[in-house]
mmCIF file of C-alpha atoms and ligand atoms in Angstrom:
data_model
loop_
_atom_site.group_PDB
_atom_site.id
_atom_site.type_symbol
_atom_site.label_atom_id
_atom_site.label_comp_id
_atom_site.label_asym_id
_atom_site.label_seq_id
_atom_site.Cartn_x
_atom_site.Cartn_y
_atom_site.Cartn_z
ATOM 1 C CA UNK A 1 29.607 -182.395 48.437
ATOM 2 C CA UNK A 2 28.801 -186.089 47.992
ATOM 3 C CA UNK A 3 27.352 -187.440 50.858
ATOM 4 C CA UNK A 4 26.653 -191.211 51.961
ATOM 5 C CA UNK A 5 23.686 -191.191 53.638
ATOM 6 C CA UNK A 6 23.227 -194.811 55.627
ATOM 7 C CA UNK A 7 19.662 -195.537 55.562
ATOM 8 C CA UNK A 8 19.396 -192.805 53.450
ATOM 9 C CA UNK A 9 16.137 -195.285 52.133
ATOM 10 C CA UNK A 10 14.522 -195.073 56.030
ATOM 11 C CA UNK A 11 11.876 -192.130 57.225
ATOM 12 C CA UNK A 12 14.455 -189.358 58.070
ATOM 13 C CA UNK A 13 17.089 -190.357 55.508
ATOM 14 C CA UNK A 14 15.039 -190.009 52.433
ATOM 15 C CA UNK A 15 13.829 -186.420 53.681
ATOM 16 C CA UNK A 16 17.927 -186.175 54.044
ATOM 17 C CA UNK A 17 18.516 -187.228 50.409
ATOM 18 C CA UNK A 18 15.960 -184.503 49.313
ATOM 19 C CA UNK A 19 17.759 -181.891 51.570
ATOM 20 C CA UNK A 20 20.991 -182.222 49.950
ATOM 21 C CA UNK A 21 20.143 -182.788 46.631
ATOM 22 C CA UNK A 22 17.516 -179.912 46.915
ATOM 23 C CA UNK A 23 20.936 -178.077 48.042
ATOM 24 C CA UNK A 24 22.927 -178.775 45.162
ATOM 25 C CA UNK A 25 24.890 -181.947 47.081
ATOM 26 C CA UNK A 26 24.957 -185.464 45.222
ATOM 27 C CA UNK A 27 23.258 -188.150 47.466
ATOM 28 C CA UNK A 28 24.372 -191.608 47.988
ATOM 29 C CA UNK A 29 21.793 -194.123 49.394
ATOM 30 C CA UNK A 30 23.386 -197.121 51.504
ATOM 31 C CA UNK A 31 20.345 -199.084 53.117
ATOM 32 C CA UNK A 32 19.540 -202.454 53.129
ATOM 33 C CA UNK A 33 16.208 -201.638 52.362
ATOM 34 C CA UNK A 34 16.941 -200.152 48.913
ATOM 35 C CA UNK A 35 19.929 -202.898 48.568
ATOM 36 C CA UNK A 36 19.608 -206.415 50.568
ATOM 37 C CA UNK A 37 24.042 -206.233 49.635
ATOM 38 C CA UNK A 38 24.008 -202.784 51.548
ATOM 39 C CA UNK A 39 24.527 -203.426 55.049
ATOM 40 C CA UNK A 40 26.509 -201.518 57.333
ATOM 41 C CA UNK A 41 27.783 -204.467 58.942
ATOM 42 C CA UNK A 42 29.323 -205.937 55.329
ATOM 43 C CA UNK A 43 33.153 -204.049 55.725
ATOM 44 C CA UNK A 44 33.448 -204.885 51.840
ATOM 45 C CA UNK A 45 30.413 -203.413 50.943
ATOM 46 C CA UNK A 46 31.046 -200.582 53.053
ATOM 47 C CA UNK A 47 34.362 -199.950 52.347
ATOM 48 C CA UNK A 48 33.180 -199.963 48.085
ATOM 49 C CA UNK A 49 30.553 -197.027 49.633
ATOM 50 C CA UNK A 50 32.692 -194.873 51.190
ATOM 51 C CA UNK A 51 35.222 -194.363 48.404
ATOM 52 C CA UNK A 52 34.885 -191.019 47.085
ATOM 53 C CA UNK A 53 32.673 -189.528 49.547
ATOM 54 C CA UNK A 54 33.263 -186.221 51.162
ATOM 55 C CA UNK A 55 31.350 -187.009 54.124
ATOM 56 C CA UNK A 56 28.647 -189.751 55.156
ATOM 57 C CA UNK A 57 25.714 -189.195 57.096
ATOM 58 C CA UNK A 58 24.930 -192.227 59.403
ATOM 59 C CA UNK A 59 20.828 -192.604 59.838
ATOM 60 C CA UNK A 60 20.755 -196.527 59.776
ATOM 61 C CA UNK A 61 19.687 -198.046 62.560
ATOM 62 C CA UNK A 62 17.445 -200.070 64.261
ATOM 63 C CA UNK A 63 14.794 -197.736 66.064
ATOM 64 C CA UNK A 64 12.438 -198.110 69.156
ATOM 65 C CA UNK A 65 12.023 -199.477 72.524
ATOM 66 C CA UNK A 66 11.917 -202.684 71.064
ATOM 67 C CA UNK A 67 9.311 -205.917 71.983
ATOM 68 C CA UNK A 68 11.782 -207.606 75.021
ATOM 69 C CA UNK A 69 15.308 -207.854 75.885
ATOM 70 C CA UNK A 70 15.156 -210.600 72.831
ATOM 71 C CA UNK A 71 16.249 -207.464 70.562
ATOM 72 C CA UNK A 72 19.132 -206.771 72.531
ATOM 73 C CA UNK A 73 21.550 -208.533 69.934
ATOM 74 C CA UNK A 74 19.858 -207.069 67.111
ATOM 75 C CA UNK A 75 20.289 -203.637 68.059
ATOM 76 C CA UNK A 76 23.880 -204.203 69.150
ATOM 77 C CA UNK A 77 24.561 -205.291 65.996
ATOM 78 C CA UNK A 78 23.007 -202.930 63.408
ATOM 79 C CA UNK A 79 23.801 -200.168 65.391
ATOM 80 C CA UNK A 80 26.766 -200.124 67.108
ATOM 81 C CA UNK A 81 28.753 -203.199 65.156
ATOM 82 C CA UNK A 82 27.260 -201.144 62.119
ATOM 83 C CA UNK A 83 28.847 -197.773 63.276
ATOM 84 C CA UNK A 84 32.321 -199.860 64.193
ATOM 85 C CA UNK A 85 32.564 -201.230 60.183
ATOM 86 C CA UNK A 86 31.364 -197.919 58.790
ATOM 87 C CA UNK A 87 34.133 -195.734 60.906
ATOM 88 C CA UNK A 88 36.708 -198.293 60.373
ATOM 89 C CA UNK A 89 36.046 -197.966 56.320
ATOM 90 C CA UNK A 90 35.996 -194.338 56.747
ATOM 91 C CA UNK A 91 39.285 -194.048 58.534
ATOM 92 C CA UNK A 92 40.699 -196.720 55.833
ATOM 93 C CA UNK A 93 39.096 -194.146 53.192
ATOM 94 C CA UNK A 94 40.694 -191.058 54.360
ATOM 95 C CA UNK A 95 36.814 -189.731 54.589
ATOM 96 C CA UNK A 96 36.884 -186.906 57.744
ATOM 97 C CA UNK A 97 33.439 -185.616 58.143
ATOM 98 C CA UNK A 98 30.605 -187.670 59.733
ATOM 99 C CA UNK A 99 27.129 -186.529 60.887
ATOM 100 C CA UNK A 100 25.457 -189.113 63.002
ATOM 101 C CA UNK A 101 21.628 -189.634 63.771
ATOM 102 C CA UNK A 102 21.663 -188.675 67.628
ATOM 103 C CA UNK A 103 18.694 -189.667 70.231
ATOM 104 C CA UNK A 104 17.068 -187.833 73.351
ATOM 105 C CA UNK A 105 17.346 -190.983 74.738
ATOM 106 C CA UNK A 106 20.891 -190.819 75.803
ATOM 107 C CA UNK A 107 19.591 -188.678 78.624
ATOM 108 C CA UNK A 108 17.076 -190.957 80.254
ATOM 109 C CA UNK A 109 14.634 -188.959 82.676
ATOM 110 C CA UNK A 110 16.812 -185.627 81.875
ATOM 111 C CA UNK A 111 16.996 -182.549 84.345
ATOM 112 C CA UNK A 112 14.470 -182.133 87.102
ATOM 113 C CA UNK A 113 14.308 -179.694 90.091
ATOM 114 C CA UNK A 114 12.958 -180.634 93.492
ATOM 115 C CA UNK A 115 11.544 -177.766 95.977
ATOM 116 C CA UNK A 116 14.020 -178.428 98.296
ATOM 117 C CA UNK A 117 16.933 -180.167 97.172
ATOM 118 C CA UNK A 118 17.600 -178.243 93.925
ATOM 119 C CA UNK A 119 18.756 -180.423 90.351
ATOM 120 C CA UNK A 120 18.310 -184.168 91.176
ATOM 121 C CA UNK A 121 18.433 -186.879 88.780
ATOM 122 C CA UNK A 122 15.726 -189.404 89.394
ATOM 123 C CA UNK A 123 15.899 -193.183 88.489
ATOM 124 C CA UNK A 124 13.627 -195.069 86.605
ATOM 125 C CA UNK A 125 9.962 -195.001 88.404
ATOM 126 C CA UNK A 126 8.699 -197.605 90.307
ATOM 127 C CA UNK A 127 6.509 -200.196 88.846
ATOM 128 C CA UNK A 128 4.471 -200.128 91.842
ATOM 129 C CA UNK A 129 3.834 -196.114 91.590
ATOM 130 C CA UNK A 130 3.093 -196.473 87.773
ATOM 131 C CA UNK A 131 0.324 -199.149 88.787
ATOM 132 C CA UNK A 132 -0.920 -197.000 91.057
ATOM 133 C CA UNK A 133 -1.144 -194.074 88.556
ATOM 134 C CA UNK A 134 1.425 -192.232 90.038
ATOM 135 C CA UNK A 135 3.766 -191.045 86.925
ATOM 136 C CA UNK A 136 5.374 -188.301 87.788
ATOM 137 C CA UNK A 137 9.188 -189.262 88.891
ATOM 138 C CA UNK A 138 9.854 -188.353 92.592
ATOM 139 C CA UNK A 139 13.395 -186.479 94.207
ATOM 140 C CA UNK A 140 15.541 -189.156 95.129
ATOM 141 C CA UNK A 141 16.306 -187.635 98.310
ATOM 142 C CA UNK A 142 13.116 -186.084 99.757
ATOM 143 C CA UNK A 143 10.155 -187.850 97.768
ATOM 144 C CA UNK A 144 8.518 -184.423 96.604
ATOM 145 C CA UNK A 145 7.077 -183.726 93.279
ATOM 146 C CA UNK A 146 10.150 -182.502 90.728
ATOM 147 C CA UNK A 147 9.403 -179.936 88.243
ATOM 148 C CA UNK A 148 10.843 -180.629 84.472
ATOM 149 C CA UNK A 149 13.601 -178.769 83.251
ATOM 150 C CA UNK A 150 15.119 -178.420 79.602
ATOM 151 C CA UNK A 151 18.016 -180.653 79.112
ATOM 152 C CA UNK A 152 21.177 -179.259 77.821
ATOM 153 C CA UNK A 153 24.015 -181.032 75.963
ATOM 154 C CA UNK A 154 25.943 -181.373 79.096
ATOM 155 C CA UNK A 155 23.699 -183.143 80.775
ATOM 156 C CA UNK A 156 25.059 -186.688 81.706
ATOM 157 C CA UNK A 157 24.114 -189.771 79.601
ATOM 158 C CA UNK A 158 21.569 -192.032 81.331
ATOM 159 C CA UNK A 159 20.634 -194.446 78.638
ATOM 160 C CA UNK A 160 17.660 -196.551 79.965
ATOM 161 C CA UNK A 161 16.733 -199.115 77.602
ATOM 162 C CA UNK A 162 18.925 -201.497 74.731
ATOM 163 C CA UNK A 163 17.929 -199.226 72.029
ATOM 164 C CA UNK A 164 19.040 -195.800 74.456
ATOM 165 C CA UNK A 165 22.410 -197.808 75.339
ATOM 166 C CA UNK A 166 23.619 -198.104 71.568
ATOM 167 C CA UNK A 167 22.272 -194.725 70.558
ATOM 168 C CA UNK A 168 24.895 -193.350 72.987
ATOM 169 C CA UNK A 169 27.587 -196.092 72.401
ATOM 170 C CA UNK A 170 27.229 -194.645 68.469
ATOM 171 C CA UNK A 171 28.373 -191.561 69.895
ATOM 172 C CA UNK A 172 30.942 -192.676 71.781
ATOM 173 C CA UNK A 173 32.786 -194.484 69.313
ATOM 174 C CA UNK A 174 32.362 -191.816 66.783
ATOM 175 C CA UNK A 175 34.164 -189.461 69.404
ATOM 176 C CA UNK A 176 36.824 -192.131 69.493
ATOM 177 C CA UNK A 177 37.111 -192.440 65.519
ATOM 178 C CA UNK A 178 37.300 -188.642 65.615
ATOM 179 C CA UNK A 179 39.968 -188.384 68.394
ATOM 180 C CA UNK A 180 41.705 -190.952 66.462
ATOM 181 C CA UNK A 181 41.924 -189.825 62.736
ATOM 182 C CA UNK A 182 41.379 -186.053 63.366
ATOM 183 C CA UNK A 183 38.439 -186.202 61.857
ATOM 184 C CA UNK A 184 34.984 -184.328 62.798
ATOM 185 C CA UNK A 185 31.574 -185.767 64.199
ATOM 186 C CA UNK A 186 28.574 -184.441 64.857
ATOM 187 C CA UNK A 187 25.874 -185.671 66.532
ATOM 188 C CA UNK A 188 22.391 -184.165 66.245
ATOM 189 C CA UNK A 189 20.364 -185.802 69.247
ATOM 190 C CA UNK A 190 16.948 -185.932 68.161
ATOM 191 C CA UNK A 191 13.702 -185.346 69.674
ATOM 192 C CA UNK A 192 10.483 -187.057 68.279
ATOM 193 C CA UNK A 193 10.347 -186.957 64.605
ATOM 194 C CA UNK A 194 7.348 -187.160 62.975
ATOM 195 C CA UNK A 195 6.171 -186.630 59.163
ATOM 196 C CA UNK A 196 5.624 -187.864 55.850
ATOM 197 C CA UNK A 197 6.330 -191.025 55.588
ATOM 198 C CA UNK A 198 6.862 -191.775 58.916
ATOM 199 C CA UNK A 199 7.117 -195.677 59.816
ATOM 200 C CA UNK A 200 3.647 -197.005 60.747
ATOM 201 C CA UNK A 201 2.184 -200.392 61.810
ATOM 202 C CA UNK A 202 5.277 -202.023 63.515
ATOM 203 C CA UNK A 203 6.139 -202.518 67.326
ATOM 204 C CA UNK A 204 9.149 -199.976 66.815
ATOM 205 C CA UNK A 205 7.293 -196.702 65.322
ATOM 206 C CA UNK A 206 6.764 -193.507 66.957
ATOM 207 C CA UNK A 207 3.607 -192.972 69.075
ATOM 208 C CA UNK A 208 2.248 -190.291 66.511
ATOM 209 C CA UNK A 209 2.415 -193.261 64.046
ATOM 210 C CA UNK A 210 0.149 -195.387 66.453
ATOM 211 C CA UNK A 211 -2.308 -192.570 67.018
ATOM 212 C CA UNK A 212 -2.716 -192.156 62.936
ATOM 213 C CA UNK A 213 -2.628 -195.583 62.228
ATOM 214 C CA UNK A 214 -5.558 -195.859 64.895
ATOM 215 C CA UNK A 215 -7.080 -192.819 63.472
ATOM 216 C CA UNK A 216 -7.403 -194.103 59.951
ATOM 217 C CA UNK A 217 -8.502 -197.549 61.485
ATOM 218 C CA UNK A 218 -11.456 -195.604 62.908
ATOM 219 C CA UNK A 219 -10.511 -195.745 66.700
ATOM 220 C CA UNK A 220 -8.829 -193.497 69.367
ATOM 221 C CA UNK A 221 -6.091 -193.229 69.359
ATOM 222 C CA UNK A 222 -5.288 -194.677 72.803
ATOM 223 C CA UNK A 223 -3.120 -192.062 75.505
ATOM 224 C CA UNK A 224 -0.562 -193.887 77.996
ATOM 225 C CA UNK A 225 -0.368 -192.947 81.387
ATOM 226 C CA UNK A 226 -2.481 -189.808 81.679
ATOM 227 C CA UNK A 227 -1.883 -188.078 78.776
ATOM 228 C CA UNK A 228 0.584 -185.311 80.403
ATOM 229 C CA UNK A 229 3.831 -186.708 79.345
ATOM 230 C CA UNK A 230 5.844 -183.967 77.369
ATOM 231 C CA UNK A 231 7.734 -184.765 74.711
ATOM 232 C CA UNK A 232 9.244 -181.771 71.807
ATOM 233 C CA UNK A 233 7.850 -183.290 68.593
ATOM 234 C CA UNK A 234 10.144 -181.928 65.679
ATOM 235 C CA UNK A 235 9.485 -182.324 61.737
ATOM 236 C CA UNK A 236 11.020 -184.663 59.566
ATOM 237 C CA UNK A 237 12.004 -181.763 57.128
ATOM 238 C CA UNK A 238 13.305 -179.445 59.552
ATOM 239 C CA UNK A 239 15.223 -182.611 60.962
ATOM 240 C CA UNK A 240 16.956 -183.032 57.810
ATOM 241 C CA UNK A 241 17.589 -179.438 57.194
ATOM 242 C CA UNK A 242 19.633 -179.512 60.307
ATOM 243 C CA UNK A 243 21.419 -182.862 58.846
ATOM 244 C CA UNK A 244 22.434 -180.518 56.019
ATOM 245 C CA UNK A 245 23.287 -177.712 57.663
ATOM 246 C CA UNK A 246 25.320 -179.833 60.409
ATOM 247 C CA UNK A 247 27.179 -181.827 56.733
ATOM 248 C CA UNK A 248 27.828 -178.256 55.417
ATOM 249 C CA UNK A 249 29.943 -176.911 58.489
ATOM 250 C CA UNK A 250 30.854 -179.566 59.915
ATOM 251 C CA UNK A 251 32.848 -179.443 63.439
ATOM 252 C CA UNK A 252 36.047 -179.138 65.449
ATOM 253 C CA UNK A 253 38.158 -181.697 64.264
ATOM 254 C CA UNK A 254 38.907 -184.587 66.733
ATOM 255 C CA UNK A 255 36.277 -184.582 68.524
ATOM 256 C CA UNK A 256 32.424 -185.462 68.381
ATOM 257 C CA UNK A 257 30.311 -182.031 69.067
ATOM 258 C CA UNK A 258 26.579 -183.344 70.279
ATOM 259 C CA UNK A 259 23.570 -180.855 69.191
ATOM 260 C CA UNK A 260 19.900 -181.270 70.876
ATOM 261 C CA UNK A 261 17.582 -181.360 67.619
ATOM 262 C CA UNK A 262 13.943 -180.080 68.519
ATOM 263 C CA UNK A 263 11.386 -177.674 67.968
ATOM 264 C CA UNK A 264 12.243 -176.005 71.063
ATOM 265 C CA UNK A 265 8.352 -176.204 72.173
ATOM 266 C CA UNK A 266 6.850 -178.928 74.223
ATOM 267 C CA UNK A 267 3.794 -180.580 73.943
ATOM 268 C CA UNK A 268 2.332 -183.040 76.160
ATOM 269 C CA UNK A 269 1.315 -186.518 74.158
ATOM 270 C CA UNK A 270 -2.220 -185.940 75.032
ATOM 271 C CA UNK A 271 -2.192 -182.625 73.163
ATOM 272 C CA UNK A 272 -0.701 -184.444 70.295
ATOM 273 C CA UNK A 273 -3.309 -187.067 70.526
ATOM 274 C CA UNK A 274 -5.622 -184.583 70.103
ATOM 275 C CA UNK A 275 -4.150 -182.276 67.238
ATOM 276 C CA UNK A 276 -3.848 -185.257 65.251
ATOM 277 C CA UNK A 277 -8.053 -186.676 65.823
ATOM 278 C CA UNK A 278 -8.782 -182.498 64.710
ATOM 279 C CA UNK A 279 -7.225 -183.306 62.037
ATOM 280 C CA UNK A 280 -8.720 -186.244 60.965
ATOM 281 C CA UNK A 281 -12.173 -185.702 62.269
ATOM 282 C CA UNK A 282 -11.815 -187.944 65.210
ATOM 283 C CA UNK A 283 -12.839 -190.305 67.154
ATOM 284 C CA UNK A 284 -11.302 -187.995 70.295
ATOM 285 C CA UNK A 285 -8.337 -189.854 72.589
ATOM 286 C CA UNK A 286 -8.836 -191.943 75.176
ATOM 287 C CA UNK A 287 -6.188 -191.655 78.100
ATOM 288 C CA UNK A 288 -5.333 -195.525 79.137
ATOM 289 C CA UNK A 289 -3.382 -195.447 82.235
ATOM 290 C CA UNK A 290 -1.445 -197.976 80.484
ATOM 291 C CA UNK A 291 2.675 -197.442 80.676
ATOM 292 C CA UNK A 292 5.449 -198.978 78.792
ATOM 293 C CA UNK A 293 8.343 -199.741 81.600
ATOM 294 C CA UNK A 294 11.493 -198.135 80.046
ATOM 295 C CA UNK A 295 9.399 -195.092 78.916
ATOM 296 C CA UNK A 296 10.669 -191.612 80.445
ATOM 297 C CA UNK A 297 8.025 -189.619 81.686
ATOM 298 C CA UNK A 298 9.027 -186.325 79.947
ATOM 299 C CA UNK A 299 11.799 -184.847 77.471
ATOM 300 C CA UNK A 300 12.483 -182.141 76.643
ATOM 301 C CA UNK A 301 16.025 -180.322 75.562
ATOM 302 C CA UNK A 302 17.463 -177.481 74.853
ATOM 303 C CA UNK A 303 17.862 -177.150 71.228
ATOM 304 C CA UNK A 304 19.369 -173.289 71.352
ATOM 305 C CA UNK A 305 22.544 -174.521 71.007
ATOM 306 C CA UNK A 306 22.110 -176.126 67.098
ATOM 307 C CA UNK A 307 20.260 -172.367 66.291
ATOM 308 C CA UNK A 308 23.262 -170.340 67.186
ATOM 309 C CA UNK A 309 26.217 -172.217 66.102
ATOM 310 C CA UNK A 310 24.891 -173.281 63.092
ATOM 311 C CA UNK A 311 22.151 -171.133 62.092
ATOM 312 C CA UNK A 312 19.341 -174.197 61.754
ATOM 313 C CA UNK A 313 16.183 -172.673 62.718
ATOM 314 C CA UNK A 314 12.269 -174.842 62.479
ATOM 315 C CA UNK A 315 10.275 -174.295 60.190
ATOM 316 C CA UNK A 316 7.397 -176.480 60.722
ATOM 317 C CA UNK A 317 5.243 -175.814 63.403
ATOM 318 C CA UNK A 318 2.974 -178.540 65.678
ATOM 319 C CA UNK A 319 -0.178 -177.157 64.706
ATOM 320 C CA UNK A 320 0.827 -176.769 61.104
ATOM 321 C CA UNK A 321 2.549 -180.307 61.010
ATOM 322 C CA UNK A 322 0.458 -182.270 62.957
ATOM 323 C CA UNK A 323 -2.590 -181.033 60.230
ATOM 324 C CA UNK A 324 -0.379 -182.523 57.506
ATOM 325 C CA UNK A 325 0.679 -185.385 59.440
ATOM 326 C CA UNK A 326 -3.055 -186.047 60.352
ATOM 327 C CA UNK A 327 -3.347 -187.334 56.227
ATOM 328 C CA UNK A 328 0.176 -187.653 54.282
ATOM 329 C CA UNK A 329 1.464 -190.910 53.662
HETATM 330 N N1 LIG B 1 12.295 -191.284 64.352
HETATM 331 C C1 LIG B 1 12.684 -190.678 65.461
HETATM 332 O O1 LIG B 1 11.885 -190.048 66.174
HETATM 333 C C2 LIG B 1 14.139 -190.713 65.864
HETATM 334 C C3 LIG B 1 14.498 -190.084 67.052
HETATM 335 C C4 LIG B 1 15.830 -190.103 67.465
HETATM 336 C C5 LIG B 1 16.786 -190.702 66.651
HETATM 337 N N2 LIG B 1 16.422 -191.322 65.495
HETATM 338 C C6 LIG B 1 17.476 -191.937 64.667
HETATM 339 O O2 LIG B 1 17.308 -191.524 63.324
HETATM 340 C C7 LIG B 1 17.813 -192.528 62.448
HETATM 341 C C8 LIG B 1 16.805 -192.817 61.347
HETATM 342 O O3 LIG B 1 15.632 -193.357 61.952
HETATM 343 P P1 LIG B 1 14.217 -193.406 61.212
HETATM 344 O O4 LIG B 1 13.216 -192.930 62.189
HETATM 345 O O5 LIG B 1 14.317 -192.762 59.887
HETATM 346 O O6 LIG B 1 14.014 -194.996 61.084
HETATM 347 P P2 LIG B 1 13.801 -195.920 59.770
HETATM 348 O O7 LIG B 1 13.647 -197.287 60.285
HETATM 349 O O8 LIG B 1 12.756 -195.356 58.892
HETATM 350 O O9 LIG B 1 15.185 -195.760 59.009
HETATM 351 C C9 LIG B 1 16.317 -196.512 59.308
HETATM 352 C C10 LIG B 1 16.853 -197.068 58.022
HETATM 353 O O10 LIG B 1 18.057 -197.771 58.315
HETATM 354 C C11 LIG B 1 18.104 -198.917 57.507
HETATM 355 N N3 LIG B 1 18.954 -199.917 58.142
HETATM 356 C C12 LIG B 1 18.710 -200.589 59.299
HETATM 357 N N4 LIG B 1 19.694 -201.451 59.554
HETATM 358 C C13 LIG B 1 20.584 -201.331 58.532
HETATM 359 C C14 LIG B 1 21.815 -201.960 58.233
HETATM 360 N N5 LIG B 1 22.318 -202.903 59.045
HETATM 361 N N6 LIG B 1 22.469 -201.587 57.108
HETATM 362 C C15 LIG B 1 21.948 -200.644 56.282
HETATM 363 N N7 LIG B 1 20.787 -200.011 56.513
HETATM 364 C C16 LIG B 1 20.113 -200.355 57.635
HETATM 365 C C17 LIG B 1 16.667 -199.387 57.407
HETATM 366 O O11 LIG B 1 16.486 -200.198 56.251
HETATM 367 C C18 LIG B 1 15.907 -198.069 57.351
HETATM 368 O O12 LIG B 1 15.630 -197.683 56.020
HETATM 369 C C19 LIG B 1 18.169 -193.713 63.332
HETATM 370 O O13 LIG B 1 19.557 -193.706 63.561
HETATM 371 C C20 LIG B 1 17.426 -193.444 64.627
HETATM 372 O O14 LIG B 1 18.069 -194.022 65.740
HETATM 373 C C21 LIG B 1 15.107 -191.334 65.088
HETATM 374 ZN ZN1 LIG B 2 13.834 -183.341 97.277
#
């Protein structure tokens, strides 16, 4: 197959471009980072990029929670005005097979279970419980403590931030390009990503990028609220193994079929905090107390669905990754 792969130049995509070529596919990078004329948002460049593909895989985006509602516009604009011009070209182009670069985000706090009142969806926490240490969301209806469950792909979309709102608006027009041209999307929502060449020393990176970067800096690497936040922290090669697996079969035509993407074992940040100064040889984390408002206290999905329709299984483990993490690039 030849592929476009949009930011195919980015952390994930360039894993992706190995995958497929490693695979016997031909790659084709689009990214403004490799090309300042390679934007998604250009329909004439885009258009030129899509002729003669058999199928593009969308990764370009801009990532994060962002520094302030300032980004708004930005985000918009790359991501979802990016997706519009890149589906429009492809429908022009006759090209029928997209995989898109999904987020855990779309679900917001995700599935909880109070005592008493069963599966409850909490909304975001109160500012005045986080500054009183208090981080674990409470049932809307009783107050209790709400155990975490694993979100499945059913679950329904609760974007809470800019970034979360055009993650999921990606989707949704996808679903509407495939509904539209018969074509077939999928979207593989991913967890945390972390790996080589992971993006480091910018407001928008991943928090195992701040905990290195502070690591090699010679500090702590410093753990928000207390440290028990879960999160399923997935490798950047086993994420782009499912990208090629997902390219290879495809989906139902005319529709958009979503696909949790995660190691299918949690960790708490804390316990990533700490894997990572092992690793290194310390110094050991410090937990803050500090919290980021927009921040969900834990996620964690179900990714069985990805392993038995398509066969994707991770390779990587957190012990294992986090060690090589801990000193790649
Ligand atoms: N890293 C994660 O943990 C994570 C989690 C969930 C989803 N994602 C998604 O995965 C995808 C890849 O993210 P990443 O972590 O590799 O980030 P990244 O910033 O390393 O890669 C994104 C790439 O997109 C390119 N890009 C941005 N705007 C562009 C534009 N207008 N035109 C062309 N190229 C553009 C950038 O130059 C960059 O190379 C994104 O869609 C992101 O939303 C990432
Ligand atoms: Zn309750």
């Amino acid at each position: 197959m030849r592929v476009l792969v949009t930011g195919g130049a980015g952390f994930i995509g360039s894993h992706v471009v190995q995958a497929l070529t490693a695979r016997g596919h031909e790659a084709v990078v689009f990214d403004v980072r490799a090309d300042p004329r390679a934007d998604v948002r250009d329909p004439a460049a885009v258009a030129r990029a899509v002729t003669s593909v058999d199928a593009v895989c969308h990764q370009a985006a801009m990532v994060g929670l962002g520094t302030g509602f300032g980004d708004a516009v930005e985000y918009v604009s790359r991501n979802d005005l990016g997706t519009a011009v890149l589906l429009a070209a492809m429908a022009g182009a006759g090209v029928r097979r997209l995989v898109l670069a999904g987020s855990m985000v779309v679900y917001g706090e995700g599935r909880y279970a109070c005592p008493r009142d069963g599966v409850v969806r909490p909304g975001p926490r109160a500012v005045a419980d986080l500054e009183a240490g208090l981080f674990e969301p409470r049932c809307p209806v009783c107050g209790a403590e709400l155990t975490a469950g694993l979100v499945g792909e059913d679950a329904p979309a609760d974007p809470r931030n800019v970034y979360a709102t055009t993650k999921l608006a990606q989707e949704h027009l996808s679903a509407a390009w495939a509904r539209s041209t018969g074509g077939s999307a999928v979207s593989l929502r991913y967890h945390n990503v972390y790996g080589p060449r992971m993006p480091r020393d910018t407001p928008y990176a991943g928090v195992a990028s701040f905990f290195r970067s502070a690591l090699a800096r010679g500090e702590a690497p410093r753990v928000f609220e207390d440290g028990r936040q879960r999160r399923d922290f997935v490798h950047v090669r086993d994420v782009a193994a499912a990208n090629v697996v997902a390219l290879e079969a495809g989906a139902a035509p005319g529709g958009l079929t979503a696909y949790n993407t995660g190691s299918g074992e949690p960790h708490t940040v804390g316990e990533m905090a700490r894997a990572l100064a092992d690793a290194h040889g310390g110094p050991a984390p410090v937990v803050t107390g500090e919290y980021r408002l927009g921040d969900v206290r834990h996620i964690t999905a179900d990714s069985s669905r990805l392993r038995s329709e398509l066969g994707w299984k991770p390779e990587v483990g957190f012990a294992e990754g986090m060690r090589e993490f801990a000193v790649s690039e």
